[in-house]
Short mmCIF file of C-alpha atoms in Angstrom, two decimals:
data_model
loop_
_atom_site.label_atom_id
_atom_site.label_comp_id
_atom_site.label_asym_id
_atom_site.label_seq_id
_atom_site.Cartn_x
_atom_site.Cartn_y
_atom_site.Cartn_z
CA MET W 18 -4.16 12.80 -46.96
CA SER W 19 -0.81 12.35 -45.89
CA LEU W 20 -2.45 13.81 -42.36
CA LEU W 21 -4.22 10.16 -41.91
CA TYR W 22 -1.10 8.10 -42.67
CA ASN W 23 -0.01 9.07 -39.60
CA LEU W 24 -3.02 9.25 -37.95
CA ASP W 25 -1.78 6.55 -35.47
CA ASN W 26 1.56 8.04 -35.31
CA TRP W 27 0.69 11.09 -34.36
CA VAL W 28 -1.99 9.89 -31.75
CA LEU W 29 0.50 7.59 -30.20
CA TRP W 30 2.58 10.53 -29.39
CA ALA W 31 -0.16 12.50 -27.78
CA ILE W 32 -0.65 9.55 -25.70
CA TRP W 33 3.43 9.32 -24.96
CA LEU W 34 3.20 13.71 -23.71
CA LEU W 35 0.13 13.24 -21.75
CA ALA W 36 1.16 9.53 -19.57
CA ILE W 37 4.47 11.77 -18.75
CA PRO W 38 3.31 13.82 -16.23
CA VAL W 39 0.35 11.50 -15.93
CA GLY W 40 3.68 8.70 -14.18
CA GLY W 41 4.28 12.13 -12.22
CA TYR W 42 1.41 12.16 -10.64
CA ALA W 43 0.95 8.37 -9.75
CA PHE W 44 4.73 9.01 -8.07
CA VAL W 45 4.01 12.05 -5.90
CA HIS W 46 0.25 10.85 -4.72
CA ALA W 47 2.31 7.12 -3.49
CA LEU W 48 4.52 9.34 -2.02
CA MET W 49 2.03 11.93 -0.07
CA GLN W 50 0.02 8.52 1.14
CA ARG W 51 0.58 6.86 4.56
CA ALA W 52 2.02 3.94 4.32
CA ASP W 53 -0.36 1.94 6.60
CA ALA W 54 -3.57 2.91 3.90
CA PHE W 55 -1.55 0.76 1.18
CA THR W 56 -1.65 -2.59 4.09
CA ALA W 57 -5.02 -1.65 5.36
CA ALA W 58 -7.29 -1.63 1.28
CA ASP W 59 -5.40 -4.89 0.82
CA LYS W 60 -2.45 -3.46 -1.97
CA LEU W 61 0.69 -3.92 -2.25
CA THR W 62 3.38 -2.21 0.13
CA LYS W 63 3.77 1.90 -0.30
CA PRO W 64 7.46 1.06 -1.05
CA ALA W 65 6.59 -1.57 -4.04
CA TRP W 66 4.23 1.18 -5.05
CA LEU W 67 6.68 3.86 -5.13
CA GLY W 68 9.17 1.81 -7.50
CA ILE W 69 6.68 0.39 -9.24
CA THR W 70 5.29 4.03 -10.28
CA GLY W 71 8.79 5.92 -10.10
CA ALA W 72 10.18 3.41 -11.85
CA SER W 73 7.08 3.97 -14.84
CA ALA W 74 7.53 7.99 -14.86
CA LEU W 75 11.60 8.21 -14.81
CA VAL W 76 10.94 5.12 -18.23
CA LEU W 77 8.30 7.01 -19.29
CA ILE W 78 9.99 10.31 -19.22
CA PHE W 79 14.11 8.84 -20.36
CA PHE W 80 12.23 6.33 -23.01
CA GLN W 81 13.04 9.43 -26.39
CA GLY W 82 11.74 7.46 -28.45
CA GLY W 83 8.27 7.05 -27.55
CA PRO W 84 5.89 4.78 -28.44
CA LEU W 85 7.19 4.39 -31.59
CA GLY W 86 10.76 3.60 -30.93
CA SER W 87 12.82 -0.01 -29.90
CA GLY W 88 11.42 0.32 -25.79
CA ALA W 89 7.86 0.42 -26.45
CA LEU W 90 7.17 -3.20 -24.96
CA PHE W 91 9.10 -0.93 -21.66
CA TRP W 92 6.97 2.27 -22.47
CA LEU W 93 4.06 0.03 -22.64
CA ALA W 94 4.04 -1.41 -19.86
CA ALA W 95 5.09 1.71 -17.70
CA LEU W 96 1.75 3.00 -18.53
CA VAL W 97 0.31 0.04 -17.43
CA ALA W 98 2.10 0.16 -14.54
CA VAL W 99 1.01 4.14 -14.26
CA LEU W 100 -2.88 3.17 -15.13
CA VAL W 101 -3.41 0.70 -12.12
CA TYR W 102 -2.52 2.78 -10.23
CA ILE W 103 -4.54 5.89 -10.36
CA VAL W 104 -7.60 2.98 -10.97
CA ASP W 105 -7.52 0.67 -8.92
CA VAL W 106 -5.09 1.55 -6.18
CA LYS W 107 -5.55 5.32 -5.21
CA PRO W 108 -8.57 4.69 -4.94
CA ALA W 109 -8.81 2.32 -2.63
CA VAL W 110 -6.04 4.24 -0.89
CA VAL W 111 -7.84 7.15 -0.75
CA GLY W 112 -10.88 5.42 0.75
CA VAL W 113 -9.43 3.97 3.50
CA GLN W 114 -7.47 7.06 4.92
CA GLY W 115 -11.65 8.09 4.80
CA GLY W 116 -11.59 10.03 1.65
CA GLY W 117 -14.35 9.81 -0.64
CA GLN W 118 -15.55 10.49 -4.28
CA ARG W 119 -15.24 14.49 -5.23
CA TRP W 120 -17.23 14.15 -7.75
#
């Protein structure tokens, strides 16, 4: 019965633990792309996205309290920034460079 009372805590911790490698992936992906592909896709520049995804990855790593700590707002903003990169910017940049859907 106590598991149900703490289910929301467990779900938030699982999301936090999964968000850390996703943030690292977004940073590494942005690092490996050509700089002109970002402007050709009509997105922010490569240094801007490197800063956004890098800072987001650091926030996700170093806010040890996770989603339930005092830095929950920063953690949530970092997660949203990383997801925006993966869902919006990454496909546009890959499409400009000639890559297509691989699934």
